[in-house]
């Protein structure tokens, strides 16, 4: 759905927390004696041999072939191209000797029949809803027109108001300028937040329709040469995308919290609060300029000026637009491709690696690159299996379908298998965009150490290691997860430790027809070297989680970071003393747990069921951070530490049950959810102590 840099967002944090934090930090024993985190010394040596064989099996030439074949044809859900790419994936997995199956669902989605956007005043002009072809593009007639999934159908005409990025603060500024958008059609540029938020905010302010465009200042000629001369968005390129309110809940709008399978009751679409209510559609900046150029009214604030070569004004009018969106709603098949390698000693514990395999058009970057990397991990594991090796824990590799519409395939799968996953899922590792030169990752804090350690073990194609690549960007700590890709249901619904790992390079191909193999191989990842590097990186993280004697998740890091969040919340006027005490107790308990782990691994003191009890305590930590009450007005989201923000969409909101009500000047709700948070922290401390 989004590149790693678009999805990730740094959280509110500080450099120190008063009291215990400065004295309780410890260095894992593994870092001291050369052992891998969670492994004995002997098992570390064996694991390194396995990892060496795995890395040797990953070949960029294979990645290039996979990506080129899979993204030669548009792959939107419910289309023949999507079906063909799924069958090709299954054939490759079976060719490699891996057991593979489909996990199919029928999901309520929108399908465009005819999209029309016109300027009706002061002059008349029909705007384009599809890009021009480029040499080498096949089956372009199968490409969907520029439209926003889950927009309602509608036929509306109105004066246009320019609203910058269409965020709440932009409407506040319009009000200060004396501009009212009620009954108008809002024109907003992409960026600043998830597009569904733009539709929600326009609806809340009384707009009758919304047009979204990509401004050249953000991802067009304002950034550099445009395609085909460079990687930036050309004038006719349209950014498609879903406007489903995934910040309310992702997946099938009619089965929130339940899988969309036969026998599941479906709600009425009118009751689905993740569906937008006003017609919304995208256009190119080549066409947006005609709307903007004719606007009158106040001059825009300086920060609202885009890259087109004339002064922007806010309106309203005299520019008038007409939207005629003929969009049907119906059940569409969603088909996940799943391969599962049973664990030898702990088959009930599962490490899940996934990437979405659908795309808006060709999707060579988003996200055939991530699915290519996942397939390469599967191939590398298949080579290990041929030597007689088997993982200790079960490894699942999944190609999700329908991610672009609203995380459909992954959400329905998680909802269907929720009891099983709650019992045994160790972690979920996601790859959404791996064609690029810059490493990036977001995760829960418990995964920071194992991810960092792996990046120091994987060579970077440009020299050095992936860690060196990361450090060159000025960051060597994962950011935190909001939403926008397939980790959402795992983390936010079930409390499964998750990470999003990939590579990216600045470009303007997002959700357009130019995201094809030629673009990717010319500008982002020549030779598919970084798609293979991503397979190596995520693959090694998965292998360490699957093979470790004790699952290598460090929750003391999590507790320390939570104390930072609580300190910041306390400065907003809520009483965090009880929650802080619970977090401090959790910190002490996790440090004891990790100290016990390191001692047992060092001394080989595995009597009785000590390792089993340790692993159960580790798995229980993330689960404890979820509450069945969910979040205020968002019961689907259950995680009390992290969630996407209601008005950020993708970007993370920490302590969401507390901070979002405070954003709305509602301390009563904030204090009520602070009590839920405190209970979660107390539960986490008890499970660590057990």
XYZ file of C-alpha atoms in Angstrom:
690
model
C 0.000 0.000 0.000
C 2.801 2.360 0.872
C 6.568 2.406 0.722
C 8.510 1.865 3.918
C 9.365 5.558 4.233
C 5.752 6.579 3.669
C 4.392 4.115 6.217
C 6.898 4.725 8.997
C 6.624 7.614 11.386
C 8.729 8.489 14.410
C 6.892 8.565 17.703
C 6.959 11.144 20.458
C 9.945 10.136 22.521
C 12.658 11.510 24.749
C 16.208 10.676 25.626
C 15.674 9.806 29.281
C 13.004 8.931 31.792
C 13.258 9.915 35.426
C 13.698 7.286 38.107
C 14.512 3.739 37.148
C 15.387 3.942 33.478
C 18.979 5.062 33.678
C 19.920 2.320 36.132
C 18.003 -0.646 34.707
C 19.389 -0.909 31.183
C 21.247 -4.166 30.626
C 23.357 -5.703 27.881
C 22.123 -9.144 26.754
C 24.539 -11.961 27.471
C 24.463 -12.902 23.784
C 26.122 -9.612 22.947
C 28.858 -10.333 25.479
C 29.874 -13.889 24.527
C 29.267 -13.825 20.775
C 26.181 -16.006 20.908
C 23.095 -15.037 18.948
C 20.270 -13.539 20.981
C 18.128 -16.394 22.294
C 20.609 -19.151 21.354
C 23.150 -21.194 23.283
C 26.720 -20.918 22.062
C 26.553 -24.331 20.372
C 23.232 -23.620 18.715
C 24.546 -20.208 17.608
C 27.334 -21.911 15.674
C 24.863 -24.291 14.025
C 22.522 -21.408 13.215
C 25.296 -19.455 11.534
C 25.998 -22.411 9.264
C 22.309 -22.583 8.311
C 22.243 -18.851 7.659
C 25.305 -19.086 5.426
C 23.579 -21.728 3.295
C 20.380 -19.681 3.185
C 22.186 -16.525 2.027
C 23.992 -18.486 -0.685
C 20.650 -19.643 -2.141
C 19.317 -16.105 -2.725
C 20.129 -15.016 -6.277
C 19.262 -11.569 -7.741
C 18.841 -13.153 -11.183
C 15.960 -15.185 -9.803
C 14.431 -12.054 -8.241
C 14.647 -10.236 -11.577
C 12.862 -13.076 -13.353
C 10.145 -13.324 -10.702
C 9.447 -9.592 -10.611
C 9.432 -9.188 -14.387
C 7.056 -12.107 -14.895
C 4.665 -11.258 -12.081
C 4.338 -7.552 -12.926
C 4.034 -7.881 -16.702
C 0.249 -7.549 -16.406
C -2.085 -5.481 -14.175
C -2.864 -7.360 -10.934
C -5.852 -5.615 -9.333
C -8.027 -7.862 -7.163
C -10.761 -9.719 -8.974
C -9.070 -9.480 -12.391
C -7.653 -12.088 -14.727
C -4.172 -10.647 -14.260
C -4.452 -11.107 -10.502
C -5.573 -14.709 -10.953
C -2.721 -15.433 -13.359
C -0.062 -14.002 -11.050
C -1.476 -16.045 -8.184
C -1.325 -19.248 -10.195
C 2.234 -18.467 -11.295
C 3.231 -17.999 -7.640
C 1.642 -21.293 -6.640
C 3.388 -23.106 -9.483
C 6.791 -21.768 -8.419
C 6.283 -22.717 -4.761
C 5.182 -26.228 -5.697
C 8.058 -26.534 -8.152
C 10.371 -25.862 -5.203
C 8.709 -28.678 -3.255
C 6.775 -26.522 -0.800
C 3.205 -27.328 0.310
C 1.022 -24.509 -0.956
C -2.656 -23.688 -0.631
C -5.128 -20.901 -1.290
C -7.002 -19.041 1.440
C -9.991 -17.527 -0.359
C -12.612 -15.028 0.784
C -15.489 -13.136 -0.789
C -15.275 -9.463 0.156
C -17.571 -6.491 -0.383
C -15.708 -4.049 -2.641
C -16.235 -1.276 -5.162
C -15.794 -1.707 -8.902
C -15.693 1.332 -11.224
C -17.904 1.242 -14.298
C -17.461 4.788 -15.603
C -15.512 7.664 -14.015
C -16.025 11.200 -15.366
C -14.425 14.393 -14.092
C -15.201 17.675 -15.854
C -14.642 21.387 -15.478
C -17.966 23.085 -16.142
C -16.980 26.730 -15.453
C -15.544 29.193 -16.259
C -14.649 27.049 -19.282
C -15.544 23.462 -20.108
C -12.997 20.649 -20.151
C -13.204 16.876 -19.750
C -10.322 15.613 -17.612
C -8.430 12.411 -18.295
C -8.867 9.367 -16.075
C -6.035 7.254 -17.478
C -2.372 7.701 -18.369
C -0.767 7.411 -21.790
C 1.025 4.152 -22.666
C 4.778 3.705 -22.524
C 6.854 1.374 -24.733
C 6.913 -2.191 -23.479
C 3.722 -1.987 -21.419
C 1.456 -4.960 -22.057
C -2.263 -5.380 -21.335
C -2.637 -1.663 -20.547
C -6.275 -1.972 -21.594
C -6.760 -4.047 -18.424
C -5.500 -1.236 -16.172
C -8.159 0.278 -13.941
C -8.939 3.941 -14.523
C -7.861 6.474 -11.944
C -10.316 6.075 -9.099
C -10.483 5.713 -5.324
C -11.653 2.348 -4.048
C -14.658 2.454 -1.715
C -15.691 5.916 -2.849
C -19.467 6.003 -3.066
C -20.997 6.510 -6.468
C -22.301 9.998 -7.093
C -23.148 12.717 -9.593
C -22.309 16.104 -8.077
C -21.480 19.578 -9.365
C -20.134 22.447 -7.325
C -17.745 25.346 -6.955
C -14.184 24.266 -6.175
C -12.230 25.130 -3.018
C -8.511 24.352 -2.745
C -7.717 22.943 0.715
C -3.983 22.189 0.567
C -3.537 18.629 1.956
C -7.121 18.481 3.185
C -6.212 17.982 6.865
C -8.144 19.360 9.864
C -5.712 22.245 10.311
C -6.158 23.183 6.644
C -9.908 23.577 7.087
C -9.271 25.667 10.178
C -7.106 27.961 8.086
C -9.827 28.154 5.404
C -12.285 29.239 8.079
C -9.853 31.953 9.170
C -9.800 33.127 5.549
C -13.598 33.257 5.523
C -13.989 30.274 3.192
C -16.790 27.765 3.808
C -16.622 24.401 1.979
C -20.217 23.369 2.658
C -21.846 22.348 -0.610
C -18.546 22.741 -2.467
C -16.177 20.296 -4.155
C -12.846 20.289 -2.368
C -9.572 19.962 -4.281
C -6.751 18.632 -2.083
C -3.282 17.376 -2.846
C -1.926 13.996 -1.837
C 0.444 13.927 1.128
C 0.446 14.700 4.827
C -1.934 11.890 5.683
C -3.751 8.847 4.333
C -6.173 9.699 1.533
C -9.114 8.214 3.452
C -8.553 10.849 6.141
C -8.931 13.533 3.468
C -12.306 12.110 2.476
C -13.436 11.893 6.118
C -12.428 15.476 6.924
C -14.035 16.859 3.754
C -17.234 15.011 4.676
C -17.125 16.372 8.250
C -16.911 19.920 6.907
C -19.904 19.548 4.598
C -18.213 19.177 1.208
C -20.276 17.398 -1.443
C -17.265 15.860 -3.197
C -13.473 15.566 -3.095
C -10.854 15.569 -5.847
C -7.298 14.549 -4.896
C -4.271 15.202 -7.066
C -0.498 14.701 -6.838
C 1.210 18.097 -6.835
C 4.501 18.297 -8.766
C 6.146 19.911 -5.728
C 5.611 16.678 -3.800
C 6.439 13.932 -6.275
C 6.679 15.475 -9.755
C 9.034 17.833 -11.574
C 9.612 19.782 -8.361
C 11.692 16.820 -7.178
C 13.637 16.113 -10.366
C 13.328 14.746 -13.918
C 10.009 13.028 -14.592
C 9.490 9.663 -16.223
C 10.764 8.450 -18.692
C 13.795 10.727 -18.140
C 13.819 10.270 -14.381
C 11.934 8.607 -11.515
C 9.438 11.398 -10.752
C 5.743 11.572 -11.637
C 4.883 12.890 -15.136
C 2.013 15.316 -15.710
C -0.599 12.717 -16.726
C 0.155 10.202 -13.941
C -2.698 9.443 -11.533
C -2.297 8.102 -8.001
C -5.019 5.527 -7.424
C -5.759 4.300 -3.922
C -8.371 3.242 -1.421
C -10.274 5.698 0.749
C -11.650 3.003 3.036
C -11.421 4.238 6.619
C -8.839 1.658 7.707
C -8.285 3.750 10.840
C -11.765 2.544 11.917
C -11.128 -1.051 10.851
C -9.564 -2.731 7.808
C -10.838 -5.715 5.852
C -14.327 -6.526 4.605
C -16.553 -3.553 5.541
C -19.493 -5.878 6.190
C -17.768 -8.361 8.545
C -15.805 -6.274 11.083
C -13.917 -8.574 13.441
C -15.108 -11.731 11.663
C -13.861 -13.509 8.517
C -15.770 -13.026 5.267
C -16.602 -16.710 4.801
C -19.922 -18.517 4.339
C -21.948 -18.436 7.525
C -20.658 -15.079 8.769
C -23.404 -12.507 9.282
C -22.907 -9.329 7.278
C -23.951 -5.875 8.396
C -25.795 -3.436 6.153
C -23.410 -1.189 4.159
C -25.126 1.840 5.695
C -23.895 0.659 9.101
C -20.277 0.150 8.026
C -18.363 3.001 9.630
C -15.234 2.373 7.569
C -16.965 3.411 4.320
C -16.679 7.022 3.051
C -19.861 8.996 2.420
C -18.906 11.564 -0.249
C -17.747 10.935 -3.846
C -13.949 11.022 -3.986
C -11.683 10.615 -7.012
C -8.060 11.290 -8.079
C -6.676 13.221 -11.039
C -3.223 14.111 -12.375
C -1.468 17.410 -11.772
C -1.594 17.983 -15.523
C -5.372 18.225 -15.191
C -5.432 19.772 -11.700
C -3.672 22.840 -13.066
C -6.808 23.752 -15.047
C -8.912 23.674 -11.883
C -6.360 25.637 -9.863
C -5.491 28.250 -12.470
C -9.075 29.524 -12.718
C -9.651 29.811 -8.947
C -10.264 33.224 -7.393
C -10.589 34.204 -3.757
C -7.835 34.709 -1.163
C -4.232 33.905 -1.990
C -3.047 30.708 -0.327
C -0.746 30.730 2.706
C 2.873 30.369 1.622
C 3.083 26.719 2.723
C 0.101 25.831 0.516
C 1.776 26.903 -2.726
C 2.524 23.865 -4.863
C 4.846 23.395 -7.782
C 2.732 24.688 -10.661
C 3.967 27.951 -12.132
C 1.202 30.336 -11.063
C -0.037 31.679 -7.701
C -2.506 29.307 -6.025
C -5.790 30.657 -4.647
C -8.337 28.961 -2.408
C -11.598 29.940 -4.151
C -14.453 29.194 -3.928
C -14.883 29.309 -7.692
C -15.338 30.530 -10.228
C -13.920 27.114 -11.089
C -16.759 24.612 -11.067
C -16.326 20.843 -11.283
C -18.626 17.961 -12.099
C -18.009 14.441 -10.766
C -20.002 11.580 -12.251
C -18.729 8.430 -10.546
C -20.551 5.309 -11.681
C -19.246 2.791 -9.145
C -20.769 -0.588 -8.407
C -20.476 -2.479 -5.124
C -20.338 -6.259 -5.131
C -18.643 -9.331 -3.673
C -15.161 -9.854 -5.145
C -12.893 -12.885 -4.635
C -9.738 -12.355 -2.582
C -7.127 -15.106 -2.864
C -4.166 -15.428 -0.488
C -1.335 -17.796 -1.429
C -0.022 -19.647 1.646
C 2.895 -22.028 2.145
C 3.576 -23.544 5.563
C 6.687 -25.433 6.689
C 5.864 -27.365 9.852
C 8.181 -26.948 12.811
C 10.091 -29.953 14.119
C 9.833 -29.413 17.872
C 7.344 -26.527 18.281
C 4.919 -26.789 15.339
C 2.249 -24.846 17.252
C 4.531 -21.763 17.380
C 4.502 -19.883 14.081
C 6.726 -17.282 12.489
C 4.738 -15.615 9.693
C 6.362 -13.766 6.790
C 4.077 -11.938 4.378
C 3.833 -9.516 1.479
C 0.843 -8.460 -0.560
C 0.796 -9.779 -4.103
C -1.963 -7.564 -5.568
C -1.316 -4.171 -7.142
C -3.200 -1.169 -8.464
C -1.779 -1.701 -11.939
C 1.485 -3.521 -12.711
C 2.866 -2.933 -9.251
C 6.471 -3.875 -9.940
C 7.509 -1.833 -6.905
C 4.265 -1.882 -4.891
C 4.280 -4.677 -4.168
C 5.581 -7.285 -6.571
C 8.992 -6.396 -5.143
C 7.951 -7.432 -1.623
C 6.251 -10.610 -2.878
C 9.354 -11.394 -4.946
C 11.440 -11.146 -1.767
C 8.994 -13.393 0.085
C 9.149 -15.968 -2.702
C 12.925 -15.886 -2.515
C 12.756 -16.582 1.212
C 10.554 -19.563 0.401
C 13.075 -20.747 -2.171
C 15.973 -20.359 0.275
C 14.099 -22.415 2.871
C 13.281 -25.051 0.239
C 17.013 -25.451 -0.404
C 17.651 -25.910 3.313
C 14.897 -28.545 3.498
C 16.638 -30.566 0.799
C 19.640 -30.960 3.128
C 17.470 -32.563 5.809
C 17.179 -29.400 7.908
C 13.824 -28.443 9.380
C 12.831 -25.361 11.371
C 12.159 -25.811 15.079
C 9.048 -23.640 14.819
C 6.589 -23.503 11.933
C 7.325 -20.928 9.219
C 4.409 -19.530 7.201
C 4.981 -17.496 4.037
C 1.937 -15.641 2.711
C 1.122 -13.656 -0.419
C -1.811 -11.475 0.608
C -4.460 -10.410 -1.888
C -6.570 -7.247 -1.737
C -4.140 -5.230 0.375
C -4.529 -2.178 -1.835
C -8.264 -1.958 -1.220
C -8.024 -2.136 2.562
C -5.734 -4.928 3.840
C -8.452 -7.381 2.825
C -6.693 -10.735 2.500
C -4.496 -10.474 5.587
C -7.297 -9.127 7.787
C -9.762 -11.872 6.838
C -7.091 -14.558 7.360
C -6.170 -13.195 10.785
C -9.821 -12.932 11.806
C -10.469 -16.494 10.626
C -7.474 -18.000 12.464
C -7.549 -15.677 15.488
C -7.707 -18.353 18.249
C -4.836 -20.336 16.715
C -2.719 -17.242 16.131
C -3.295 -15.906 19.640
C -2.038 -19.193 21.045
C 1.076 -19.654 18.972
C 2.064 -16.828 16.622
C 5.600 -15.720 17.501
C 5.848 -12.726 15.166
C 4.718 -11.336 11.836
C 7.299 -9.922 9.397
C 5.946 -7.789 6.545
C 7.532 -6.654 3.289
C 5.742 -3.880 1.388
C 8.270 -2.384 -1.020
C 11.765 -3.853 -1.328
C 12.949 -2.305 -4.616
C 15.165 0.592 -3.600
C 18.591 1.425 -2.270
C 17.805 2.709 1.241
C 17.012 0.325 4.079
C 14.105 1.083 6.383
C 12.166 -0.754 9.046
C 9.415 -0.214 11.584
C 8.608 -2.618 14.398
C 7.500 -3.047 17.970
C 10.401 -2.342 20.367
C 10.733 -6.026 21.302
C 12.044 -6.800 17.797
C 14.605 -3.978 17.655
C 17.577 -6.029 18.837
C 17.122 -9.049 16.576
C 16.507 -6.846 13.513
C 19.569 -4.721 14.256
C 21.742 -7.797 14.767
C 20.639 -9.279 11.436
C 21.363 -6.069 9.511
C 24.972 -6.391 10.679
C 25.146 -9.886 9.137
C 23.770 -9.150 5.648
C 26.024 -7.648 2.944
C 24.712 -4.562 1.150
C 25.113 -4.549 -2.655
C 26.773 -1.126 -2.476
C 29.375 -2.337 0.028
C 29.467 -2.878 3.751
C 26.390 -4.242 5.455
C 22.707 -3.399 5.537
C 23.406 -1.872 8.942
C 25.948 0.467 7.313
C 23.299 1.402 4.727
C 20.889 2.164 7.554
C 23.445 4.153 9.545
C 24.300 6.244 6.477
C 20.723 7.561 6.638
C 21.225 8.686 10.226
C 19.018 6.071 11.870
C 19.747 2.629 13.304
C 16.603 2.071 15.356
C 13.297 0.939 13.841
C 10.458 3.423 13.833
C 7.052 2.352 15.151
C 4.073 0.863 13.338
C 0.845 2.712 12.597
C -1.072 1.161 9.704
C -1.139 1.057 5.910
C 0.031 -2.489 5.338
C -0.641 -6.093 6.276
C 0.881 -6.098 9.759
C -2.165 -4.179 11.005
C -4.441 -7.080 11.944
C -1.587 -9.074 13.478
C -0.428 -6.310 15.792
C -3.443 -4.111 16.392
C -6.099 -6.813 16.619
C -4.321 -9.827 18.124
C -1.196 -8.438 19.767
C 1.384 -10.304 17.681
C 4.846 -8.719 17.630
C 5.296 -7.296 14.111
C 7.807 -5.589 11.862
C 7.807 -4.023 8.402
C 11.161 -4.425 6.634
C 12.222 -3.187 3.198
C 14.146 -0.906 0.880
C 13.018 2.265 -0.864
C 14.253 5.048 -3.123
C 12.575 8.430 -3.695
C 10.283 8.298 -6.722
C 6.907 9.310 -8.101
C 5.491 6.057 -9.470
C 3.149 5.382 -6.554
C -0.093 3.624 -7.614
C 0.260 4.622 -11.258
C 0.721 2.815 -14.552
C 4.429 3.679 -14.624
C 5.098 1.302 -11.704
C 6.114 -1.398 -14.168
C 9.239 -3.591 -14.530
C 11.036 -1.092 -16.761
C 10.634 1.694 -14.201
C 11.769 -0.470 -11.308
C 14.754 -1.933 -13.081
C 15.903 1.401 -14.546
C 15.547 3.695 -11.562
C 15.026 1.809 -8.302
C 16.626 -1.615 -8.239
C 18.755 -2.480 -11.288
C 19.367 -6.200 -11.379
C 16.900 -6.743 -8.484
C 19.840 -6.749 -6.086
C 17.993 -5.082 -3.233
C 14.919 -7.278 -3.557
C 17.302 -10.173 -2.895
C 18.963 -8.264 -0.052
C 15.536 -7.772 1.501
C 14.923 -11.526 1.195
C 18.186 -12.161 3.011
C 17.442 -9.634 5.755
C 13.856 -10.601 6.518
C 14.667 -14.252 5.944
C 17.389 -14.221 8.604
C 15.126 -12.452 11.097
C 12.509 -15.136 10.463
C 15.037 -17.980 10.806
C 16.329 -16.654 14.114
C 12.817 -16.349 15.488
C 12.045 -19.874 14.283
C 15.255 -21.477 15.560
C 16.081 -19.738 18.853
C 16.072 -21.741 22.062
C 14.243 -18.813 23.658
C 12.264 -16.485 21.380
C 14.549 -13.422 20.959
C 12.113 -10.650 21.843
C 13.311 -8.077 24.406
C 10.351 -6.578 26.242
C 12.507 -4.578 28.638
C 13.082 -2.240 25.672
C 9.316 -2.017 25.247
C 8.770 -1.154 28.902
C 11.385 1.602 28.791
C 9.794 3.146 25.717
C 6.339 2.936 27.286
C 7.623 4.889 30.285
C 8.715 7.613 27.871
C 5.214 7.721 26.372
C 3.635 7.900 29.828
C 5.895 10.755 30.877
C 4.794 12.714 27.778
C 1.111 11.928 28.446
C 1.486 13.111 32.034
C 2.615 16.490 30.774
C -0.747 16.758 28.969
C -2.634 16.881 32.268
C -3.629 13.279 33.064
C -2.554 11.403 36.179
C -0.213 8.658 34.976
C 1.117 7.568 38.378
C -0.692 4.207 38.470
C 0.211 3.423 34.860
C 3.813 4.477 35.456
C 4.072 2.166 38.481
C 2.655 -0.680 36.385
C 5.175 0.051 33.601
C 8.032 0.147 36.121
C 6.887 -3.214 37.524
C 6.765 -4.534 33.948
C 10.288 -3.262 33.340
C 11.622 -5.027 36.456
C 9.819 -8.226 35.524
C 11.065 -8.235 31.930
C 14.626 -7.595 33.030
C 14.412 -10.533 35.430
C 12.939 -12.645 32.640
C 15.736 -11.714 30.240
C 18.410 -12.202 32.898
C 17.017 -15.687 33.607
C 16.968 -16.439 29.881
C 20.590 -15.412 29.446
C 21.704 -17.442 32.465
C 19.890 -20.585 31.349
C 21.318 -20.306 27.837
C 24.808 -19.697 29.153
C 24.706 -22.554 31.692
C 22.581 -24.973 29.628
C 20.285 -25.174 32.646
C 17.232 -26.534 30.807
C 15.813 -28.808 33.474
C 12.095 -29.501 33.513
C 10.081 -27.240 31.262
C 12.035 -24.045 31.897
C 12.527 -23.152 28.244
C 8.884 -23.836 27.475
C 7.747 -21.594 30.328
C 10.154 -18.861 29.262
C 8.829 -18.918 25.700
C 5.234 -18.812 26.896
C 6.047 -15.780 29.038
C 7.676 -14.041 26.062
C 4.693 -14.724 23.779
C 2.254 -13.483 26.420
C 3.845 -10.022 26.566
C 2.442 -8.552 23.344
C -0.939 -10.202 23.882
C -1.161 -8.500 27.286
C -0.988 -5.092 25.598
C -4.361 -5.653 23.921
C -7.786 -5.204 25.541
C -11.121 -6.514 24.277
C -12.577 -3.051 24.953
C -10.537 -1.760 22.029
C -9.945 1.973 21.625
C -12.420 4.848 22.065
C -14.940 4.653 19.185
C -12.667 2.090 17.487
C -13.345 -1.300 19.112
C -11.662 -3.273 16.308
C -8.293 -1.795 17.344
C -7.240 -3.446 20.609
C -3.567 -2.558 21.110
C -3.138 -0.055 23.932
C 0.386 1.152 23.046
C 0.269 1.616 19.262
C -2.429 2.306 16.657
C -2.838 4.407 13.531
C -4.156 7.856 14.336
C -7.740 8.648 13.400
C -6.554 11.756 11.543
C -3.138 10.435 10.453
C -4.300 7.109 8.969
C -0.860 5.595 8.437
C 1.273 7.340 11.043
C 1.433 5.867 14.526
C -0.327 7.305 17.561
C 1.231 6.126 20.831
C -1.036 5.384 23.821
C -3.947 6.025 21.438
C -6.699 5.516 24.019
C -5.197 8.339 26.061
C -3.674 10.727 23.556
C -6.474 10.839 20.978
C -9.145 11.856 23.513
C -6.724 14.502 24.805
C -6.389 15.760 21.235
C -10.172 16.244 21.294
C -10.151 17.924 24.744
C -11.842 14.910 26.327
C -9.916 14.140 29.557
C -12.765 11.962 30.880
C -12.347 9.415 28.101
C -8.551 9.714 28.310
C -8.618 8.837 32.019
C -10.994 5.913 31.439
C -8.672 4.408 28.825
C -5.669 5.146 31.008
C -7.176 2.639 33.433
C -7.440 0.059 30.612
C -3.806 0.743 29.738
C -2.778 0.311 33.360
C -4.510 -3.088 33.488
C -2.663 -4.162 30.338
C 0.674 -3.162 31.845
C -0.150 -4.996 35.061
C -1.039 -8.112 33.058
C 2.222 -7.860 31.125
C 4.176 -7.643 34.387
C 2.378 -10.701 35.806
C 3.066 -12.780 32.688
C 6.740 -11.807 32.746
C 6.945 -12.767 36.423
C 5.289 -16.113 35.766
